[in-house]
CSV table of C-alpha atoms and ligand atoms in Angstrom, one decimal:
chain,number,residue,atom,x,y,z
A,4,UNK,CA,0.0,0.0,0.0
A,5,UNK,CA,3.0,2.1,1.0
A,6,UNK,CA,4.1,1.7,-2.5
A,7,UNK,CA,1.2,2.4,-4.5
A,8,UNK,CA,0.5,5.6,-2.3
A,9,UNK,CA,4.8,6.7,-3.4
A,10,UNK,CA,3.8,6.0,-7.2
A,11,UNK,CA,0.7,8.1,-6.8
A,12,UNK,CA,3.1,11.4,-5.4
A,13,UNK,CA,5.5,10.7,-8.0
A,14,UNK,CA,2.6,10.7,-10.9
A,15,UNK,CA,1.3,13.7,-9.1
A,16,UNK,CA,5.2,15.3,-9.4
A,17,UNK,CA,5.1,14.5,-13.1
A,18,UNK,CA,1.7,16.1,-13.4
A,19,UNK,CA,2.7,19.1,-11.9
A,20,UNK,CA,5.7,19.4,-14.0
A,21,UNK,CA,3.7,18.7,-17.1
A,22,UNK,CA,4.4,21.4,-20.2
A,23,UNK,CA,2.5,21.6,-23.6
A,24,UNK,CA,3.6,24.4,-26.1
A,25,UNK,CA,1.1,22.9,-28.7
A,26,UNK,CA,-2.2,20.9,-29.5
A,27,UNK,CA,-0.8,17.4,-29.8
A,28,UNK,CA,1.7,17.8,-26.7
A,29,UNK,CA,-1.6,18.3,-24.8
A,30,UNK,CA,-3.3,14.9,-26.7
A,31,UNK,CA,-0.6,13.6,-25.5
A,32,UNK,CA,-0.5,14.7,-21.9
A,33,UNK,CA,-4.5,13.2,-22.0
A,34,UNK,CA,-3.5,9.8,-23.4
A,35,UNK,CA,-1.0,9.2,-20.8
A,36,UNK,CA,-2.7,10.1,-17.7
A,37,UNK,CA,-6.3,10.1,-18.8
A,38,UNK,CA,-6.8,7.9,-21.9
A,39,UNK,CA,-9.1,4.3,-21.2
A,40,UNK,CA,-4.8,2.7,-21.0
A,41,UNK,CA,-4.1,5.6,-19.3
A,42,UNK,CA,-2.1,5.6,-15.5
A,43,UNK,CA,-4.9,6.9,-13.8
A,44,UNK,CA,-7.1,3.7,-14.8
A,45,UNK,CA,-4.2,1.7,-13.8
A,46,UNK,CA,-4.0,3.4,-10.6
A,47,UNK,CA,-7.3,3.0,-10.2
A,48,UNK,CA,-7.3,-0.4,-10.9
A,49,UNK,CA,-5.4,-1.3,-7.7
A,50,UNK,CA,-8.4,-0.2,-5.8
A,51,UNK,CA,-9.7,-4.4,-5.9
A,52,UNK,CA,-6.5,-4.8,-4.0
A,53,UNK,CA,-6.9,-2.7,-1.2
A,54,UNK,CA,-8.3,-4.4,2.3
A,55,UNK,CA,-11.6,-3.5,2.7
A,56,UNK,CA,-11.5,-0.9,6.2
A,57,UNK,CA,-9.0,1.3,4.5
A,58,UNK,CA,-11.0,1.9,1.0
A,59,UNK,CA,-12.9,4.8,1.9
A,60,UNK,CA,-9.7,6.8,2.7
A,61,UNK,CA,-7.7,5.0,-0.4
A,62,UNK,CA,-10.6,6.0,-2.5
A,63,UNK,CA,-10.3,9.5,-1.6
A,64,UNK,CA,-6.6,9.3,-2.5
A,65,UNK,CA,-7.2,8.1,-5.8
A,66,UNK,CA,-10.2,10.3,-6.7
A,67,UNK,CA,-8.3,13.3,-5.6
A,68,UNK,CA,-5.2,12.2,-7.9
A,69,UNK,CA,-8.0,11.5,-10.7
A,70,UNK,CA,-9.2,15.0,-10.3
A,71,UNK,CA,-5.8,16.4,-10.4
A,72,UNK,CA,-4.1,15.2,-13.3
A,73,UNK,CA,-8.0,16.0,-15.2
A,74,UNK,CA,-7.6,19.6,-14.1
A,75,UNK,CA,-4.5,19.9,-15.2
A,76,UNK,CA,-5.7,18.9,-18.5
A,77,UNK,CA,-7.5,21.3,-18.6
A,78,UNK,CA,-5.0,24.3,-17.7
A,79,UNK,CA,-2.8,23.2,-20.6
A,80,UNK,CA,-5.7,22.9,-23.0
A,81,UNK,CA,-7.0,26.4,-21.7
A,82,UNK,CA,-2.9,27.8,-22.4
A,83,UNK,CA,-2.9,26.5,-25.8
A,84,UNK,CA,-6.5,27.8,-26.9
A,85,UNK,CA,-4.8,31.4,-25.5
A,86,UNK,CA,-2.0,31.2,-27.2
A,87,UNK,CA,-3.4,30.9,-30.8
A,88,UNK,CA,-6.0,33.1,-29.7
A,89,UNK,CA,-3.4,35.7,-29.3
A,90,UNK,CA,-1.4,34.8,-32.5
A,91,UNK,CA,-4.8,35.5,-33.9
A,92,UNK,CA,-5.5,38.7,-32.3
A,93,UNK,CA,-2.1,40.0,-33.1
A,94,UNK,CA,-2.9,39.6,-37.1
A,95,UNK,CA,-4.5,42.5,-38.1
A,96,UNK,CA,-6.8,41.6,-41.1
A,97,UNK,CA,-7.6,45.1,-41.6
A,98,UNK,CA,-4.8,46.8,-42.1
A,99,UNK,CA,-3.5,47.4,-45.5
A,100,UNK,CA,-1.0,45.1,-46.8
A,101,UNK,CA,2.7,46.9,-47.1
A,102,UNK,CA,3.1,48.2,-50.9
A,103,UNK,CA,5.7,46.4,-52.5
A,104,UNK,CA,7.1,49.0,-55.6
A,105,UNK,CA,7.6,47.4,-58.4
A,106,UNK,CA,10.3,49.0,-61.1
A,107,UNK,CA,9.9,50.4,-64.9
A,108,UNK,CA,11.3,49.6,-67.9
A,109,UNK,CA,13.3,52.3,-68.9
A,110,UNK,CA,11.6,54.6,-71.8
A,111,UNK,CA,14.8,53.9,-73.6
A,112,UNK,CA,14.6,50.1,-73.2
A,113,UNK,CA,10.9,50.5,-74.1
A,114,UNK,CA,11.8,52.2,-77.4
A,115,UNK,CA,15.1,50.2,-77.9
A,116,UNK,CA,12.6,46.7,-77.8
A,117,UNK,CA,9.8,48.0,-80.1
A,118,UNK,CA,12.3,49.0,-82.8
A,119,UNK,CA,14.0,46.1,-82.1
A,120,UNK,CA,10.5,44.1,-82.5
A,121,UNK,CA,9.5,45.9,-85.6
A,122,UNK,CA,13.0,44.8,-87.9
A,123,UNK,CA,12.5,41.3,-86.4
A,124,UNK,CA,9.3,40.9,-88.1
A,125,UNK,CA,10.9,42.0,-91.7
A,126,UNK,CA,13.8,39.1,-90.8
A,127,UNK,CA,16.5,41.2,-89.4
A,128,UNK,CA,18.6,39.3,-86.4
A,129,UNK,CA,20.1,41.7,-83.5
A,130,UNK,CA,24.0,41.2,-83.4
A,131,UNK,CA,26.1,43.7,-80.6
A,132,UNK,CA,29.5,44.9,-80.7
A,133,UNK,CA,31.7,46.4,-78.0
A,134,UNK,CA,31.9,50.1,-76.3
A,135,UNK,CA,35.3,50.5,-76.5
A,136,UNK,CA,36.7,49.9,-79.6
A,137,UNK,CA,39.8,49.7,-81.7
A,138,UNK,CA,40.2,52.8,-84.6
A,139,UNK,CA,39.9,50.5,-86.9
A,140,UNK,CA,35.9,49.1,-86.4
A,141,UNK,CA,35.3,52.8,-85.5
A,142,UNK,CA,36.7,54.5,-88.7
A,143,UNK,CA,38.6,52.6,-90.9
A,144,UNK,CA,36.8,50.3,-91.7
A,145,UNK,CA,33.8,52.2,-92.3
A,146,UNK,CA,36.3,54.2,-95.1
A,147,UNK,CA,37.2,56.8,-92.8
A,148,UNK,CA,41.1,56.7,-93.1
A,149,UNK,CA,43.2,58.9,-90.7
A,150,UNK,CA,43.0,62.4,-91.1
A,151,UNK,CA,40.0,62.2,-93.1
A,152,UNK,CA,38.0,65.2,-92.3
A,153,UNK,CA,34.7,63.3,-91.2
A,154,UNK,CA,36.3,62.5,-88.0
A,155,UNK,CA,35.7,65.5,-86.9
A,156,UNK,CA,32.2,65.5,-87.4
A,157,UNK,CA,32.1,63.2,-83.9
A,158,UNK,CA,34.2,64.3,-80.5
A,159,UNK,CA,35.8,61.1,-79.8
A,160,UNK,CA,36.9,60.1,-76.1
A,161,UNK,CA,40.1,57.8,-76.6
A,162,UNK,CA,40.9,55.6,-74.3
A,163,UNK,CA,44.8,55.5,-75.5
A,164,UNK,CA,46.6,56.4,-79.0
A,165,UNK,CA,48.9,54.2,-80.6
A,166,UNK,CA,46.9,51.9,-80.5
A,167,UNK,CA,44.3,54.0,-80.4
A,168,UNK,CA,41.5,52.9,-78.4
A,169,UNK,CA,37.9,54.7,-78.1
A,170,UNK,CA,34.7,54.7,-76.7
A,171,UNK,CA,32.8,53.6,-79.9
A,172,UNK,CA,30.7,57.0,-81.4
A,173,UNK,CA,28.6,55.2,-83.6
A,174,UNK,CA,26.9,52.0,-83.6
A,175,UNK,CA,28.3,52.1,-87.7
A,176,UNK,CA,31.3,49.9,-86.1
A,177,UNK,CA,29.0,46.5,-85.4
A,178,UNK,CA,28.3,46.8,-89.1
A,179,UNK,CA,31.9,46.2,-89.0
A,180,UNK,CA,32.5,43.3,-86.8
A,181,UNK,CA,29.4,41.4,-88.4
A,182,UNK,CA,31.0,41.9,-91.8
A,183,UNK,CA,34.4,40.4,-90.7
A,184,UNK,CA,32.1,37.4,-89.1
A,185,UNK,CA,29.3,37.0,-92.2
A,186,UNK,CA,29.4,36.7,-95.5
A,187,UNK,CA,26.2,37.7,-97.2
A,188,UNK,CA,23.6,37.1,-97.5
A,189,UNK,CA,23.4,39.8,-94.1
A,190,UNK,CA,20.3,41.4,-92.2
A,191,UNK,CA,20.9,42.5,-88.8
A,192,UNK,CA,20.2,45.2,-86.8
A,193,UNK,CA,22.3,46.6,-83.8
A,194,UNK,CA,21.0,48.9,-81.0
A,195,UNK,CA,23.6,50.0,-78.8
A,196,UNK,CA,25.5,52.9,-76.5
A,197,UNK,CA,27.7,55.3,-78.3
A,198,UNK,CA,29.9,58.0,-76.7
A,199,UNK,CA,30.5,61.7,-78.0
A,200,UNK,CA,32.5,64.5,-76.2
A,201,UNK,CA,30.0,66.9,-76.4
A,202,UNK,CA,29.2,69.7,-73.5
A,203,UNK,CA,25.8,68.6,-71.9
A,204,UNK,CA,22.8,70.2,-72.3
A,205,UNK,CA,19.1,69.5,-73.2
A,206,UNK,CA,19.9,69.2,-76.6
A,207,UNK,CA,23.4,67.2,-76.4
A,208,UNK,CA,24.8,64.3,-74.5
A,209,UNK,CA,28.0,62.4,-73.7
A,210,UNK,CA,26.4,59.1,-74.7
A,211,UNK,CA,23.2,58.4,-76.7
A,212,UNK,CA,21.9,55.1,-77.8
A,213,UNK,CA,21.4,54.2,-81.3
A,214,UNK,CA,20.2,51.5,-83.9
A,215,UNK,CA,22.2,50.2,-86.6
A,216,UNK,CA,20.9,48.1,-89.5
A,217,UNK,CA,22.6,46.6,-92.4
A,218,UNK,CA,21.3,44.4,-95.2
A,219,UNK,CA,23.0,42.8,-97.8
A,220,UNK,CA,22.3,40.8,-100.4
A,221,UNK,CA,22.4,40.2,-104.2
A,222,UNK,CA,20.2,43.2,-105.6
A,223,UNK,CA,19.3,45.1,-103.0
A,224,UNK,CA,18.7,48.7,-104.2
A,225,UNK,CA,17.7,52.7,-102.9
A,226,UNK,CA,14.0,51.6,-103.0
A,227,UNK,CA,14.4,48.5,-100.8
A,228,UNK,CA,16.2,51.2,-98.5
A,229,UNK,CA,13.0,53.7,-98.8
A,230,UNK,CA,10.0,51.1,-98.3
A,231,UNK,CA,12.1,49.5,-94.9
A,232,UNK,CA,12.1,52.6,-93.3
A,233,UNK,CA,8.9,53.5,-94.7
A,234,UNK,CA,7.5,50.8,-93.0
A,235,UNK,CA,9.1,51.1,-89.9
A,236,UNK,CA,8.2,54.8,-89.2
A,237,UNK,CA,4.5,53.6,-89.8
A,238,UNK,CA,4.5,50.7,-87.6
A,239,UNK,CA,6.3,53.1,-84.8
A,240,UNK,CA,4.2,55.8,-85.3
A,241,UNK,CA,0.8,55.3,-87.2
A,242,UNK,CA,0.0,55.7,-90.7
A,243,UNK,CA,-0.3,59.4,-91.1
A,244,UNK,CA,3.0,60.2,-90.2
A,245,UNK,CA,4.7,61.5,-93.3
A,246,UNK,CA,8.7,61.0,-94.4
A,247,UNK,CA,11.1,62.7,-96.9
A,248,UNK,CA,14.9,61.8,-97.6
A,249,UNK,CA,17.5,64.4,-98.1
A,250,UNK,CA,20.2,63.8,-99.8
A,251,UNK,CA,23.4,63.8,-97.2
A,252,UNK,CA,27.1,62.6,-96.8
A,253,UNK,CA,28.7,59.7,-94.9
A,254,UNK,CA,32.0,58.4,-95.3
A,255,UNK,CA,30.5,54.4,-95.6
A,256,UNK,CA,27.4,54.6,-97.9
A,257,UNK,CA,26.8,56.2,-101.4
A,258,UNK,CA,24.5,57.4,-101.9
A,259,UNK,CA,23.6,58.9,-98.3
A,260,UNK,CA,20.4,60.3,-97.1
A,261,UNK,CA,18.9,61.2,-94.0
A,262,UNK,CA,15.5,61.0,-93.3
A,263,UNK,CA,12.6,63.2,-91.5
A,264,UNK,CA,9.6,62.6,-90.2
A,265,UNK,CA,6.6,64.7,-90.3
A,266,UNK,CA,7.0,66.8,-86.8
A,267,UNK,CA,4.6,64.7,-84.3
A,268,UNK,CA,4.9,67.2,-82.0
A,269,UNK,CA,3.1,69.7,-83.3
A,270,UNK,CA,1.4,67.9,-85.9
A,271,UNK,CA,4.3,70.1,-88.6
A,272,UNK,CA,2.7,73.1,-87.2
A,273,UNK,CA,6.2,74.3,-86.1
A,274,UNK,CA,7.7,74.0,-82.6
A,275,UNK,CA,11.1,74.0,-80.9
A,276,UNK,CA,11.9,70.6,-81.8
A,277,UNK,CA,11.0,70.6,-85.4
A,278,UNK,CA,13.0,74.1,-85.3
A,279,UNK,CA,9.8,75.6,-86.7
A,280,UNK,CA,10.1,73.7,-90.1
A,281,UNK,CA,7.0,70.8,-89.5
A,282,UNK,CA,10.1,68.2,-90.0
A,283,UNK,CA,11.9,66.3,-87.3
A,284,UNK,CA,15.7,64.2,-88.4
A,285,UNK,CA,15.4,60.5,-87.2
A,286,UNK,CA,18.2,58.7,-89.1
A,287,UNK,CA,20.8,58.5,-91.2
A,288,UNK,CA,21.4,56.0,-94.0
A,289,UNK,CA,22.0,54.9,-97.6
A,290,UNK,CA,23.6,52.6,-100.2
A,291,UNK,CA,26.9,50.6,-98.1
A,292,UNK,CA,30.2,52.0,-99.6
A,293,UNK,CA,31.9,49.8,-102.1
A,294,UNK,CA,34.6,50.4,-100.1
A,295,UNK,CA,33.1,49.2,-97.3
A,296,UNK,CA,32.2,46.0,-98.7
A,297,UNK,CA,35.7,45.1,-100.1
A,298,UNK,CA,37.0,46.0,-96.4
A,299,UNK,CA,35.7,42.5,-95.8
A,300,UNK,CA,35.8,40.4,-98.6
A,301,UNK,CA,32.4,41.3,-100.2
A,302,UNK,CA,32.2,40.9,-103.7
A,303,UNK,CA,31.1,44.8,-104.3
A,304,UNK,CA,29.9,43.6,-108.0
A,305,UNK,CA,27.8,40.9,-106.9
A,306,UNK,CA,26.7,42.6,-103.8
A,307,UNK,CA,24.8,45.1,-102.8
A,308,UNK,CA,23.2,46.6,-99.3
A,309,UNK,CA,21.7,49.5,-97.7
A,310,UNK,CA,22.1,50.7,-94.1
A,311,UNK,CA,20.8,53.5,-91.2
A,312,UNK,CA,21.6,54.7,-87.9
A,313,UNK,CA,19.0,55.7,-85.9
A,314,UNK,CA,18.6,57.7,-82.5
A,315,UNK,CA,16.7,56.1,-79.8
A,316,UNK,CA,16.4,59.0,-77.5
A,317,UNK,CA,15.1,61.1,-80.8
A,318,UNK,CA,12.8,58.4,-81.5
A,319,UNK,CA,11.5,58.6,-77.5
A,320,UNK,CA,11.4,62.3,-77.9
A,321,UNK,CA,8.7,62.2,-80.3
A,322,UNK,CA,6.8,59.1,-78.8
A,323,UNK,CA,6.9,60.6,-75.4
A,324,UNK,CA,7.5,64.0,-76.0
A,325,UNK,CA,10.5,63.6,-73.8
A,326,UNK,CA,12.4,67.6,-74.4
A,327,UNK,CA,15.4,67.4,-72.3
A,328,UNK,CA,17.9,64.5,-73.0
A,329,UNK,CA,19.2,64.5,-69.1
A,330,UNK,CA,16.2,63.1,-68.0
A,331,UNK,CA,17.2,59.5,-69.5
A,332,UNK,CA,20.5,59.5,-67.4
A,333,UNK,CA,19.0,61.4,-64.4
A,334,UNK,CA,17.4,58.5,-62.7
A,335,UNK,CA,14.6,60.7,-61.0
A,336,UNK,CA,11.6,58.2,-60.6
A,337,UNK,CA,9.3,61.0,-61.0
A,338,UNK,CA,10.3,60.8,-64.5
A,339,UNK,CA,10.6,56.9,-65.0
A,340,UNK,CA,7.4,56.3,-62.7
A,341,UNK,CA,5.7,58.2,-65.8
A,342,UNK,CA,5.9,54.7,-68.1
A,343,UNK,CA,4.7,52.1,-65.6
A,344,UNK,CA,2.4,51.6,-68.0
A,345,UNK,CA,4.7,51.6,-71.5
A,346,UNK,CA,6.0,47.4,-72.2
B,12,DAH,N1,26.8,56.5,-88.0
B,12,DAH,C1,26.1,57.6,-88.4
B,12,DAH,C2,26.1,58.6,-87.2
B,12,DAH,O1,26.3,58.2,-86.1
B,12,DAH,C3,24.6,57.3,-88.7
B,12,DAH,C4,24.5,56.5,-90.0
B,12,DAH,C5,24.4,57.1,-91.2
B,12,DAH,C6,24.6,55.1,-89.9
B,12,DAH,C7,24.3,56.4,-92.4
B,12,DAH,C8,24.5,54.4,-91.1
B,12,DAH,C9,24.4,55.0,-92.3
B,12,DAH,O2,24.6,53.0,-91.2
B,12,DAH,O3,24.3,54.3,-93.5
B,12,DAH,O4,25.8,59.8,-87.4
């Protein structure tokens, strides 16, 4: 008896000392102590074993011990059902969730891709060259020789002079480095970063992006030229807008034109960025120099091609009316925040 009465204060020590932090630490607390194979039953169980003039007082033992480990039961339940009561409570349902701000293309990417879309779909591939280049890519090869006077017609930052390397000033030198790669047949087009030392201002920049293209191929001729460019202006800017092609200079194509668009603007009413004449300058391009084309290899009697350079920040101008070319490199998001909308 002595010994069933030592287990019972040992079980009551264990009770005490019980801890749940969860649901099923608490299912198992019940289990142990209260379940039908449960300690207290077995405690219970010794009761048939007890002489008869002392089971009134054993049987006040054992209830006592059955109603101790059942209330503690019922603390740990109660400190669970608190605690996820006050996870619960702490949550806030109400309160508006914490903005997360999601970034913009940049207008210049924007215009870079949909330029970038347009040639695709008339079967031009997109090839890059590098931003620092060697003279040669640069000039040379695009029949500028040394001390031809069209250098000077673009500032150049060198990086170092014999060997003179530059920060590329036209995209004109991937035309280049696909040639020395490709033999023709050749369609590719190649947007890019190109460096001037120019002062800065609204008007002028260090670095501007531009698009090259290039096509080569037997017969190809001015018109091919014309109705490309025709049709990209459309696609970028709707049907009405208007072009015309002056007649021009540039060391790698000849015959050379640049081309105007109708001022979108002001609808070629005249304004500051038409310069009051209803036409705006996107590109340059024309007929690829013979010269050129032997550079590389290219058969110039069997071959023929056309190519342009475009500028993207002129082409974002007149999409977005964008009027001061600082704004691209000034990363102020009150400007970028502006084409959330623009893919
Ligand atoms: N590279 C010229 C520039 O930066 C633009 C240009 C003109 C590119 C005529 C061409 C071209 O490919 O055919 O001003």
């Amino acid at each position: 008896m002595e010994q069933l009465l030592q287990q019972i204060e040992l079980y009551k020590q264990e009770i005490a000392a019980a801890e749940a932090t969860n649901a099923d630490m608490v299912e198992a607390f019940r289990i142990k102590y209260l379940g039908t194979k449960g300690l207290v039953k077995s405690v219970m169980g010794e009761m048939k074993n007890v002489p008869n003039d002392q089971k009134k007082a054993f049987g006040q033992i054992l209830n006592d011990f059955k109603l101790f480990a059942e209330n503690k039961f019922e603390i740990l339940k109660q400190s669970i059902d608190d605690s996820q009561q006050s996870t619960a409570n702490s949550i806030d349902l109400s309160l508006p969730g914490s903005p997360v701000s999601v970034g913009t293309r940049h207008p210049l990417s924007i215009v870079r891709n949909q330029i970038v879309s347009i040639f695709k779909r008339l079967g031009f591939a997109v090839s890059e060259g590098p931003e620092i280049e060697d003279d040669w890519h640069n000039f040379g090869a695009m029949n500028l020789p040394e001390d031809h006077p069209a250098r000077d017609m673009q500032d150049t930052f060198y990086i170092s002079q014999n060997p003179a390397w530059l920060l590329r000033t036209h995209t004109s030198s991937v035309q280049a480095r696909v040639m020395e790669h490709q033999k023709p047949p050749i369609r590719v087009i190649c947007p890019g970063r190109v460096y001037r030392n120019e002062t800065i201002s609204a008007r002028a920049h260090c670095f501007f992006h531009q698009v090259e293209g290039l096509y080569i191929d037997e017969n190809v001729s001015f018109a091919d030229l014309k109705q490309t460019l025709y049709f990209f202006v459309q696609e970028m800017f709707g049907k009405e807008v208007k072009v015309r092609f002056r007649p021009s200079y540039f060391p790698f194509t000849e015959p050379s034109a640049e081309m105007d668009i109708s001022c979108l603007i002001c609808d070629s009413k005249g304004c500051n960025v038409c310069k009051h004449t209803g036409w705006v300058e996107i590109l340059g391009s024309g007929m690829v120099h013979p010269k050129v084309l032997e550079n590389f290899g290219i058969d110039s009697n069997k071959y023929t091609g056309f190519a342009f350079g475009m500028g993207v920040e002129r082409i974002c101008q007149l999409k977005y009316q964008v009027n001061d070319l600082r704004l691209y490199s000034q990363n102020d998001v009150r400007f970028l925040k502006q084409f959330t909308g623009a893919i």
